Structure formats: C-alpha cells, structure tokens
GROMACS .gro file of C-alpha atoms in nm:
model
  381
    1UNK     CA    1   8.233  13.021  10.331
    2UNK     CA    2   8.317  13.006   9.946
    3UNK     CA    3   8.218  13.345   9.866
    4UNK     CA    4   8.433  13.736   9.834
    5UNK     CA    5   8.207  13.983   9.949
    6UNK     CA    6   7.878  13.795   9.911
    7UNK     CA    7   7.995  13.678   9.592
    8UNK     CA    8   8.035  13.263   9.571
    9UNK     CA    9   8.327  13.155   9.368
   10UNK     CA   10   8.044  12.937   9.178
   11UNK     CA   11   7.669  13.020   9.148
   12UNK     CA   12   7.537  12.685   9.228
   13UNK     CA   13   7.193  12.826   9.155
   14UNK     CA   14   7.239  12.933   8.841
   15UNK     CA   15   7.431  12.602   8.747
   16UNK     CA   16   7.109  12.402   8.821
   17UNK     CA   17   6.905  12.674   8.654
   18UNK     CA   18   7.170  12.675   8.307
   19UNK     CA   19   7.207  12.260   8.322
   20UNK     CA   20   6.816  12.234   8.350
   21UNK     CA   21   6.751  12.455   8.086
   22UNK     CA   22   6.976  12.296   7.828
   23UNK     CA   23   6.939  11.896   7.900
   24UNK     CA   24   6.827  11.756   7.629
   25UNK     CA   25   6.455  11.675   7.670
   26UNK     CA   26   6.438  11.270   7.776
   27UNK     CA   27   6.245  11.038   7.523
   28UNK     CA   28   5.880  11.030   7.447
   29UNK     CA   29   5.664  10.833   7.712
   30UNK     CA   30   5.346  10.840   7.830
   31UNK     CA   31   5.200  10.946   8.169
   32UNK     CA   32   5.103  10.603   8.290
   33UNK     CA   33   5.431  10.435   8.113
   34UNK     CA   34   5.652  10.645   8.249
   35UNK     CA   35   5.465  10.574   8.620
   36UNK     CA   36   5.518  10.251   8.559
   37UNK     CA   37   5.878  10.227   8.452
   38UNK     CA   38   5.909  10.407   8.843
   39UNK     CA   39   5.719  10.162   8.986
   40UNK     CA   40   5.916   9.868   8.870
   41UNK     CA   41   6.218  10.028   8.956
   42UNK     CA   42   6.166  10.045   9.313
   43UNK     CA   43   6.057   9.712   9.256
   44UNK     CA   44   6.374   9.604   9.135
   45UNK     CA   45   6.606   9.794   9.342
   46UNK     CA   46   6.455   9.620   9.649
   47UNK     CA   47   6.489   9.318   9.468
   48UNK     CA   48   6.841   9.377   9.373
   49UNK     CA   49   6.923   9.455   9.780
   50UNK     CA   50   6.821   9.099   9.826
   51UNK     CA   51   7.026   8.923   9.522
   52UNK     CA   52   7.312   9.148   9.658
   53UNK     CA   53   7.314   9.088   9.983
   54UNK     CA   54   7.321   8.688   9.906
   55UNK     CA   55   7.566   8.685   9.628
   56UNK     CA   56   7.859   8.905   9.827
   57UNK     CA   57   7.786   8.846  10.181
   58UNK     CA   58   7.769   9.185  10.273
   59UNK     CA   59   7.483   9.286  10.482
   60UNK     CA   60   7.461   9.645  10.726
   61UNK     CA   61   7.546   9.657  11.073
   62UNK     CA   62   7.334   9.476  11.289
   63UNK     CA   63   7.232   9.249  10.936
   64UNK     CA   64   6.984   9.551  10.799
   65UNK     CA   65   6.687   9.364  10.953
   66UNK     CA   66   6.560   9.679  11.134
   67UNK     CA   67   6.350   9.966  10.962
   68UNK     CA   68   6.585  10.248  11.156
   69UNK     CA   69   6.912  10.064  11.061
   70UNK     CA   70   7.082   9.892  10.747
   71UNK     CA   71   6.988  10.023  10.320
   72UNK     CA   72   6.659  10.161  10.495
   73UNK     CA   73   6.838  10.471  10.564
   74UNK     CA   74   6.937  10.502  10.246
   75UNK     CA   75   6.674  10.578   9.969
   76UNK     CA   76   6.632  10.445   9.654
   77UNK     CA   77   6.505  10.799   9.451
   78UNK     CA   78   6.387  10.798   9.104
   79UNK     CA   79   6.449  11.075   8.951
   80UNK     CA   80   6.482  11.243   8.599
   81UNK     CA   81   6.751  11.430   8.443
   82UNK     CA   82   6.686  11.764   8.647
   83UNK     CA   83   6.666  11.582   8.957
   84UNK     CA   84   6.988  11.410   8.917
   85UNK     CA   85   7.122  11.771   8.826
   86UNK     CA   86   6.993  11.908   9.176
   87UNK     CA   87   7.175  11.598   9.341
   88UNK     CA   88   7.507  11.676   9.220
   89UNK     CA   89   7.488  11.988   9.287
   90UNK     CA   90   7.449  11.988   9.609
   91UNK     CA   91   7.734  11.720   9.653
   92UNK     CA   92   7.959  11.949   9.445
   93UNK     CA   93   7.865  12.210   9.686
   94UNK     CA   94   7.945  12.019   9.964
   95UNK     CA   95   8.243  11.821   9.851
   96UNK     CA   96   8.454  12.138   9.698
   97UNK     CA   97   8.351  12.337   9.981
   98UNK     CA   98   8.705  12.362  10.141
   99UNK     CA   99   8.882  12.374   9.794
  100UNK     CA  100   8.683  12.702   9.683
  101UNK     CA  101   8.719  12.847  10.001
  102UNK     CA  102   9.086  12.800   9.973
  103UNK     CA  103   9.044  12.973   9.646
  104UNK     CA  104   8.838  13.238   9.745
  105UNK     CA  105   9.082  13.374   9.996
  106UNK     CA  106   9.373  13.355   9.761
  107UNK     CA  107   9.173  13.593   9.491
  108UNK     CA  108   9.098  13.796   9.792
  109UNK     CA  109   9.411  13.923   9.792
  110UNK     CA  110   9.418  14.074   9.442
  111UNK     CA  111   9.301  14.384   9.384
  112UNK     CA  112   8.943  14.418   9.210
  113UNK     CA  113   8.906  14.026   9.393
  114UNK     CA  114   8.570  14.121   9.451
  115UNK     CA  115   8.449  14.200   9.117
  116UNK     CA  116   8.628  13.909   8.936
  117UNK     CA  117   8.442  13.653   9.180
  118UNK     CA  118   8.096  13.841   9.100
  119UNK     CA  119   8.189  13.803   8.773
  120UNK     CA  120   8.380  13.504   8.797
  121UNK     CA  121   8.107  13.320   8.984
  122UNK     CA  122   7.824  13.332   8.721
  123UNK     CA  123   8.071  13.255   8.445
  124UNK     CA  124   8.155  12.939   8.672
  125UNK     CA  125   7.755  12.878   8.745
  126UNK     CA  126   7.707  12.894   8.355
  127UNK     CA  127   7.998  12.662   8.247
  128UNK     CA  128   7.914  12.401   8.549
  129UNK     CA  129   7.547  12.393   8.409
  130UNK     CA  130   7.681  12.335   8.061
  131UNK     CA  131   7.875  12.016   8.179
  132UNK     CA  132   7.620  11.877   8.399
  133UNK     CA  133   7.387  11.902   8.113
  134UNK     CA  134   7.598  11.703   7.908
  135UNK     CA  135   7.628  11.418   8.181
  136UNK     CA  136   7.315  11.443   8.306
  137UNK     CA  137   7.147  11.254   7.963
  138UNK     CA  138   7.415  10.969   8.025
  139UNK     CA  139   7.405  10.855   8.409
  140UNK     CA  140   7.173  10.592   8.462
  141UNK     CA  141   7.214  10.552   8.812
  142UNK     CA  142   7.439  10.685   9.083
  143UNK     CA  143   7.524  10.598   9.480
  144UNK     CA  144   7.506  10.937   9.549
  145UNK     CA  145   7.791  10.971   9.858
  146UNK     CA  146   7.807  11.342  10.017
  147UNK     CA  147   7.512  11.567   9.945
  148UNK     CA  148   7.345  11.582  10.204
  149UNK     CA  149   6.978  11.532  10.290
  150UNK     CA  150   6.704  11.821  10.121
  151UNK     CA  151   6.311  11.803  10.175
  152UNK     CA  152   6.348  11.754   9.794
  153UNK     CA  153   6.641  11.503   9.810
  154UNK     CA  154   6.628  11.267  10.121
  155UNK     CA  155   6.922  11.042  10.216
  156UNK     CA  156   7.075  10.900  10.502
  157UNK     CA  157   7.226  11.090  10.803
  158UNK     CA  158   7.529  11.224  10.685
  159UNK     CA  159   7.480  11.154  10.343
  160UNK     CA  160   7.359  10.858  10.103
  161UNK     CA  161   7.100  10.795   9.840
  162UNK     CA  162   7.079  10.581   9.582
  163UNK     CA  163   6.962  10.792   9.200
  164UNK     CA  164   6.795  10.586   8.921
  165UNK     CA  165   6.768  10.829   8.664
  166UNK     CA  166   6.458  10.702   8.459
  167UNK     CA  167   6.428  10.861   8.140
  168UNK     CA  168   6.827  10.771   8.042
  169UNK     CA  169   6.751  10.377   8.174
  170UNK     CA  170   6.495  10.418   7.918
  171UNK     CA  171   6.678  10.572   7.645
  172UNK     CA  172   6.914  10.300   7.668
  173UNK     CA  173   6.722  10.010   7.665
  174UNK     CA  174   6.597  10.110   7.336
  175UNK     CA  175   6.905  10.233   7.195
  176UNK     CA  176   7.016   9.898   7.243
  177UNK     CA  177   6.696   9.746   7.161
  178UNK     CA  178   6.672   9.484   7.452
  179UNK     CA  179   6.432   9.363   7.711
  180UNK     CA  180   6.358   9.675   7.923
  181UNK     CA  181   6.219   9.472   8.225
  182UNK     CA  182   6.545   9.236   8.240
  183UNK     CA  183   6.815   9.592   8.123
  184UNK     CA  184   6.561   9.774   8.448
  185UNK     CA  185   6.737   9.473   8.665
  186UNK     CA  186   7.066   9.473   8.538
  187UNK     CA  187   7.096   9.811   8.590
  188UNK     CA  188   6.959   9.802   8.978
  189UNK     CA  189   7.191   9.518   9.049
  190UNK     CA  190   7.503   9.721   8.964
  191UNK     CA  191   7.401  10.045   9.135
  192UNK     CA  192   7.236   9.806   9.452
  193UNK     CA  193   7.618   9.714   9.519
  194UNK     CA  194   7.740  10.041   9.500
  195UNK     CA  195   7.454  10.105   9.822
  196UNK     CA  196   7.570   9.766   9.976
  197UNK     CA  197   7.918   9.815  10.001
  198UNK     CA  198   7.881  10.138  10.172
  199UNK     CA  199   7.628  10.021  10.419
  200UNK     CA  200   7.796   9.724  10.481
  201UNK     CA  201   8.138   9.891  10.532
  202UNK     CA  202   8.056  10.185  10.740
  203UNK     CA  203   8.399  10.359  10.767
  204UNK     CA  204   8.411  10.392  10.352
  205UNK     CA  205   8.236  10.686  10.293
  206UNK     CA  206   8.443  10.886  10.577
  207UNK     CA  207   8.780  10.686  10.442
  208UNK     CA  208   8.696  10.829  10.046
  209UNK     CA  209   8.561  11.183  10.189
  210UNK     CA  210   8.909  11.226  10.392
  211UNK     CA  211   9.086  11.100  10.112
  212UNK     CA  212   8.939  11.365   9.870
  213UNK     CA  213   8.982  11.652  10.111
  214UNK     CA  214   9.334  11.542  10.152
  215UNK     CA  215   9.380  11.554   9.784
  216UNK     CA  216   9.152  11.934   9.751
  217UNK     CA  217   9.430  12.029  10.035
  218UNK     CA  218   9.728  11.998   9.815
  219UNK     CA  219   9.612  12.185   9.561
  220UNK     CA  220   9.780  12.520   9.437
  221UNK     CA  221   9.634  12.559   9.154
  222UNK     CA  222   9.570  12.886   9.012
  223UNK     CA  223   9.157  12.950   8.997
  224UNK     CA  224   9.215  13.080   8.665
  225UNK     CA  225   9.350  12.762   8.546
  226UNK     CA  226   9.091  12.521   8.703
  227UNK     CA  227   8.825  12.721   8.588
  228UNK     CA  228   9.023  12.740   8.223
  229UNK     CA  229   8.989  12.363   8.240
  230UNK     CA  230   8.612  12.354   8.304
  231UNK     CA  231   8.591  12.635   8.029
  232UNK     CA  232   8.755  12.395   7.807
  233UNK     CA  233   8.518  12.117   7.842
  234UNK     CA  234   8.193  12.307   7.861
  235UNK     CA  235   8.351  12.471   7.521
  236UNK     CA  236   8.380  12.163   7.352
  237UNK     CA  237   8.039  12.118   7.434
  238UNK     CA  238   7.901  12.414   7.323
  239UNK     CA  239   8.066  12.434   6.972
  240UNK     CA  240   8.107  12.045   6.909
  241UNK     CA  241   8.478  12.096   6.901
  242UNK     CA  242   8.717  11.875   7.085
  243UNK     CA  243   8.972  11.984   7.338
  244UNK     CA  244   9.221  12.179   7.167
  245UNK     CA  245   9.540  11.951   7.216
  246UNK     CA  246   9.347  11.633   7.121
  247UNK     CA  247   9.634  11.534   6.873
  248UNK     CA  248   9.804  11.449   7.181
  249UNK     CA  249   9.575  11.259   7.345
  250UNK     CA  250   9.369  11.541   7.525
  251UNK     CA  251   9.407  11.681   7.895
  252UNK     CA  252   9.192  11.515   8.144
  253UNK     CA  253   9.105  11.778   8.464
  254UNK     CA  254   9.283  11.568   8.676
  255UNK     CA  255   9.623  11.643   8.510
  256UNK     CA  256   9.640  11.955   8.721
  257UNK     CA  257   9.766  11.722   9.017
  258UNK     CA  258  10.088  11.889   9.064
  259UNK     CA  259  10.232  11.759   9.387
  260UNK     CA  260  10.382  11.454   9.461
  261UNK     CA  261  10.153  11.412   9.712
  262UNK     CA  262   9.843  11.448   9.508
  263UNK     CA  263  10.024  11.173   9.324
  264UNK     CA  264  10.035  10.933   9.623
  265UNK     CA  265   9.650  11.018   9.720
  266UNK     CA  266   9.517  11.015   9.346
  267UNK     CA  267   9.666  10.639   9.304
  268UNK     CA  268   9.479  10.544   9.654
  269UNK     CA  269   9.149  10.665   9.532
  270UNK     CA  270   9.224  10.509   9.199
  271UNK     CA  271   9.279  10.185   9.352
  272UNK     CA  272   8.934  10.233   9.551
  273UNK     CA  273   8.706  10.353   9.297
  274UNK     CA  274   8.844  10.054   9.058
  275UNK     CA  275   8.737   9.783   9.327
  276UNK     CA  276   8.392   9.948   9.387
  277UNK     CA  277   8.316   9.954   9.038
  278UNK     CA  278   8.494   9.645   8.926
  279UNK     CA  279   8.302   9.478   9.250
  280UNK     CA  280   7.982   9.626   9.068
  281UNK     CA  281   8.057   9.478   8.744
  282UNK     CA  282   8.182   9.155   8.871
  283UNK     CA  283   7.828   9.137   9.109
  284UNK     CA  284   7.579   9.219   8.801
  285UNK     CA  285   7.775   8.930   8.596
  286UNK     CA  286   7.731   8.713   8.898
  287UNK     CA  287   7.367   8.749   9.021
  288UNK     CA  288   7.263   8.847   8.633
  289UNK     CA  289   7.220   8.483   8.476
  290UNK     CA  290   7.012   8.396   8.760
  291UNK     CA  291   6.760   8.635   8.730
  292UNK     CA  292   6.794   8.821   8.389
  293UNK     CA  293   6.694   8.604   8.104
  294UNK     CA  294   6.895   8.821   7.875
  295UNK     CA  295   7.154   8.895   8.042
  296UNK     CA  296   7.408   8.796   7.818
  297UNK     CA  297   7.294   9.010   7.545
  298UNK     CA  298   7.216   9.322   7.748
  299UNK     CA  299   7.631   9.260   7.869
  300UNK     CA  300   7.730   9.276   7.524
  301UNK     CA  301   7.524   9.535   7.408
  302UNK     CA  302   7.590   9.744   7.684
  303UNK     CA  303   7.998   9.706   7.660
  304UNK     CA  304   7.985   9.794   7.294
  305UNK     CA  305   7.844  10.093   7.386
  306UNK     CA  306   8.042  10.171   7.683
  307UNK     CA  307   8.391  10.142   7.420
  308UNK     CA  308   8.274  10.323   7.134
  309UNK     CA  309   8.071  10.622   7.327
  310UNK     CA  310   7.886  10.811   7.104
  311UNK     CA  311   8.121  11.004   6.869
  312UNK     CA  312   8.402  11.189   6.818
  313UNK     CA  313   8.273  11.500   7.102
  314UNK     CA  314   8.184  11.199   7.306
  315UNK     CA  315   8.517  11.067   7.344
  316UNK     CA  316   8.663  11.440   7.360
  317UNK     CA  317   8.507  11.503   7.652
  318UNK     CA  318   8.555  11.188   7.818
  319UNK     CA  319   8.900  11.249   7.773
  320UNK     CA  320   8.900  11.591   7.941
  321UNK     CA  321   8.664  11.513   8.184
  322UNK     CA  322   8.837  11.222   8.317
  323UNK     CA  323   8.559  10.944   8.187
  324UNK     CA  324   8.801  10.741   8.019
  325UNK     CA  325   8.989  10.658   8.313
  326UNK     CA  326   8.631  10.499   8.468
  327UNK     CA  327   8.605  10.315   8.207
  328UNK     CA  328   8.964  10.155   8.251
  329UNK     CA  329   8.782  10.128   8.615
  330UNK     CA  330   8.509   9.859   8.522
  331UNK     CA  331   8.759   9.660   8.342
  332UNK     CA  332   9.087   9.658   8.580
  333UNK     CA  333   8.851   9.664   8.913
  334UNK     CA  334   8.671   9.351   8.793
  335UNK     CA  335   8.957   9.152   8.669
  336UNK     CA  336   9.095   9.208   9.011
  337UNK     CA  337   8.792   9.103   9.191
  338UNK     CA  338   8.695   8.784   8.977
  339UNK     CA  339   9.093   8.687   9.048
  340UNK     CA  340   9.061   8.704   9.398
  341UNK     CA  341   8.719   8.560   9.420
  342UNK     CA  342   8.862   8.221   9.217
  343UNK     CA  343   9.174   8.245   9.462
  344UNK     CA  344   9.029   8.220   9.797
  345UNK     CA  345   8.673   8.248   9.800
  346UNK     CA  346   8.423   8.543   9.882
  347UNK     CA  347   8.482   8.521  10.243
  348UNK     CA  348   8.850   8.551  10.136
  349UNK     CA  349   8.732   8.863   9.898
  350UNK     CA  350   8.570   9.020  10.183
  351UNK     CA  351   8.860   9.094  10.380
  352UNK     CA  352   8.905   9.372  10.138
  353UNK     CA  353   8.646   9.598  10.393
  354UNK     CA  354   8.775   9.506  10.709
  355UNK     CA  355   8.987   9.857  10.690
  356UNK     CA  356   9.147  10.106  10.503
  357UNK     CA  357   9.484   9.889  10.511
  358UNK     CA  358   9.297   9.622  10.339
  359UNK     CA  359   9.199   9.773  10.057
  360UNK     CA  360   9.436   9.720   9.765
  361UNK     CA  361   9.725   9.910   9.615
  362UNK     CA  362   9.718  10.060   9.250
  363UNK     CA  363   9.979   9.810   9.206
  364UNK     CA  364   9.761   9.559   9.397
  365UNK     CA  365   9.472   9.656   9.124
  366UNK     CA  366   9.678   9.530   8.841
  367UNK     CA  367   9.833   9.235   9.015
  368UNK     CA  368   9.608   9.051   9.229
  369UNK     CA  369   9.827   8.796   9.352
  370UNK     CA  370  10.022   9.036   9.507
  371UNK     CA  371   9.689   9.177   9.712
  372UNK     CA  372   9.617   8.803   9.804
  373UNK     CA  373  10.016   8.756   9.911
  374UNK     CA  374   9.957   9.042  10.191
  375UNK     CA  375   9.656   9.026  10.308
  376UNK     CA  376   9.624   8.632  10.369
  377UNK     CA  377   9.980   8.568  10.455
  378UNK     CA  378  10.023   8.316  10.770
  379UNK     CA  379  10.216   8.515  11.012
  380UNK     CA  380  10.489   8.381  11.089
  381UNK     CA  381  10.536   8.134  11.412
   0.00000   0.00000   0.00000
C-alpha cells in the first residue's frame, strides 16, 4: 500500500490524465501515413530481432525458436505519446512501490499526515504529469522492464515490452531531414538489443529490479525534499526557467543519494546501464552499414543532436533530471564494449552475461583492460 487513509502519496491517475493533456500534439500525418509508418515498424523490429540475434550471438533460452518461448513473449507495441505515458506509469507505480510506502508511513506519523498526503498526492499527480509530458515528445523507443502486463499494455510474464513511440521517430527523422525508412531501422536495431539482452540473459531484469529496490531501501530522504526536487524540474518546465542553482552546474535528482551505500549500489547500476546502452550503440554501428544505406549520416545527424539538445531549458532539465549522465552512458558504455570486442572477440564479450559477477565495475567501464584482466584470467595451475 502507498496510500494514508485512502489517500496515495501520488495520484497516478491524474498524472496520466495532467501528462496527456499537456504533450505537445505529435506532427501532422495522415490517416493512412501514419498506418503505414506502424506497419513498417513492426516490420523492422522483427527484422532488427534477426540482425541482432546474428551480430551479438545472443539468442533466448531454448534459441527463441518456439512461439511460447524466446522475444515472442515480449511485444513489440507501437504506441504514441499518451501510450508511452500510460507505460511509465504503470512501471513508476510498480517500481517506487516500496519507496512510497516507506514514505507514506513516515508522514503517518505527523499530525494532519492525512490531509498533507490528500493534498500532497494530487500536487505529486500534477507535477509527475508535467515531467512525463516533457519526456514523453523525446523517447523514441523504450525496453520497457517492470510494468507489468494491462489489457491495454501487454508484455511478458513478469514484465517486458518493447515501446516504439511513432509520432517522435517521425518528428525526428524530419528534424534531421534523413531517410525515414533507413532512421525507422536504425532506430529498431538499437531498441531490438535492449529486448535481446534481456531475453537472452534471463537473470538481468531480476539482478537490475533487486538492485533498484536495494538502492529505494536506503533512502531517508525527507518526502518533502524528493517531492521539492520533482517540483523543481516540473517548474522549470512550466515557466521556461532553469533549475535555480544552474550557475553551479545544476542538481540532478539523483544527488539526494545520501548513504554510502547508495553510493556503492548507484556505481553498480551505473556500470550496468552504461554496458546496455553502450552494447546498443555499439550493435546499431555494427549491423547499421549492412542494412541502412545511410547510416552514416543518420549517426551523425543523430549525435549532433543528442550533444546540443534543444536549448538552454533542454539542457536544464537534463541536468536535473539526470539525462546528462545517459548521455555520458552511450559514449563510455560503447567505448568499453568496442574495446573488448577488438580484445577477445564476441564470444569473449559475451561472458559479460554469464552472471552478475561478470558484469563490469564502474572502474571496469572506464578501463576495459582491467574488465578483460579478471574475467579471462588463466587460473592459475
């Protein structure tokens, strides 16, 4: 239970109702355009699962061959920006569940609790929406982990969908005026691995999911300043202001870790998240001359884009919302990977999902050698 009295420490409903309501509308397309730009997505994706699958070696248990087993179970959904709203959600929901319980109790114990998470709760609801809105015109696709399955949403038992948000693929591939067909591919190939590695490793998802939890444990952080941090950022938003300490670089949410502990667990799922995305990167450079003519423009393009965001708000609420730090992701993640790969090999590479002791260090992240020392070492005779 997240709630005080019948009153949730966030109003998931009217988040999805106050982020709907204010995304920006997606661009201009007609009816039988915009069908198509669907169809050829699905296309793509299932032709990405194939390119994947080749390129990193990674296939489900049981090699994905049977309808009940393998990426089958996990759906490829097309949706637009109020879908992918919906989505996360309903992973938020499930993901902080434990943390805003944990919360909930504590204001329990104050007098007028009650009242302040009534209160509290919609303000939350409001300012959530507000965010999501803001990142729900950006995401173009998204291995969605923890939500789990709706009649509306389907995924996997226990969790797992892949989103391709349509109208922002779209809005993209004209922004940066390139072949829409070939940027529809690129874009499936990187978000394909994403749904590989996790079918292909099965204990990841459970590994990242403990990790987080471990991480919500440790928190003592006063609701008042969590929420003061969301406040900031939907603020920002709202009155195209940046965080007020930008001068000094900005505060990113995650600075509330306070423990040492946090510390420890923060640097682990650093280290993870920049080998899945780096691995992403590093596959879409791979499979992408191959099979997307363009290829090298789109890259270029699309990497320009990703360093100068779009304006000064942009970058302020990367900053606070933590963004910047992905983007440091792509670039340290695949480094690491392409080091590896030249060092001993995919099949060497691989090891990196046999378990959670495999996966690299922060350290490791930065210094691949190091990674390579440990994990292939002879033992000794």
């Amino acid at each position: 239970m997240t709630s005080i009295g019948g009153a949730e420490m966030v109003d998931w409903k009217l988040a999805v109702a106050t982020a709907t309501r204010l995304v920006r509308p997606g661009p201009e397309i007609g009816r039988d355009a915009a069908r198509e730009v669907v169809a050829e997505l699905r296309r793509h994706a299932k032709t990405s699962e194939e390119h994947v699958r080749a390129f990193t070696r990674m296939t489900p248990p049981g090699g994905g061959d049977d309808p009940a087993g393998g990426n089958h179970d996990t759906p490829v959904l097309i949706v637009d920006r109020a879908g992918w709203i919906k989505a996360n959600v309903a992973g938020f929901r499930a993901l902080l569940g434990p943390l805003l319980e944990k919360m909930s109790d504590r204001r329990a114990g104050v007098p007028g609790g009650a009242v302040l998470g009534a209160v509290g709760g919609k303000v939350t609801g409001v300012e959530l929406g507000m965010l999501l809105s803001f990142l729900a015109s950006r995401v173009l696709g998204q291995y969605e982990t923890f939500a789990p399955a709706t009649r509306d949403l389907p995924g996997a038992a226990g969790g797992g969908r892949l989103l391709l948000v349509a109208p922002n693929i779209v809005h993209v591939e004209r922004e940066l005026d390139v072949d829409p067909h070939d940027f529809r591919l690129w874009v499936c190939l990187h978000e394909e691995t994403h749904r590989t590695q996790f079918t292909g490793v099965p204990w990841l998802r459970d590994h990242i999911e403990g990790e987080i939890q471990s991480f919500l444990g440790e928190t003592e952080v006063d609701p008042a300043t969590l929420l003061e941090r969301v406040r900031e950022a939907a603020q920002s938003l709202a009155g195209g202001r940046p965080p007020q300490d930008e001068e000094e670089g900005g505060r990113s949410i995650v600075d509330l870790v306070q423990t040492p502990a946090q510390r420890e667990i923060l640097g682990r799922l650093t280290a993870v998240m920049s080998l899945l995305e780096g691995h992403a990167d590093y596959v879409m450079d791979g499979v992408g001359p191959a099979v997307v003519p363009s290829v090298t423009e789109i890259r270029e393009k699309f990497q320009q884009r990703r360093a100068t965001g779009a304006g000064r708000l942009d970058a302020a609420l990367r900053k606070l919302l933590g963004l910047d730090a992905k983007l440091r992701q792509y670039r340290d993640g695949e480094r690491f990977v392409r080091a590896v790969v030249d060092e001993v090999g995919m099949d060497g590479f691989n090891r990196v999902w046999t378990s959670p002791n495999t996966l690299p260090t922060k350290t490791e992240i930065a210094k691949p050698a190091d990674w390579v020392a440990r994990v292939h070492r002879k033992p000794e005779s």
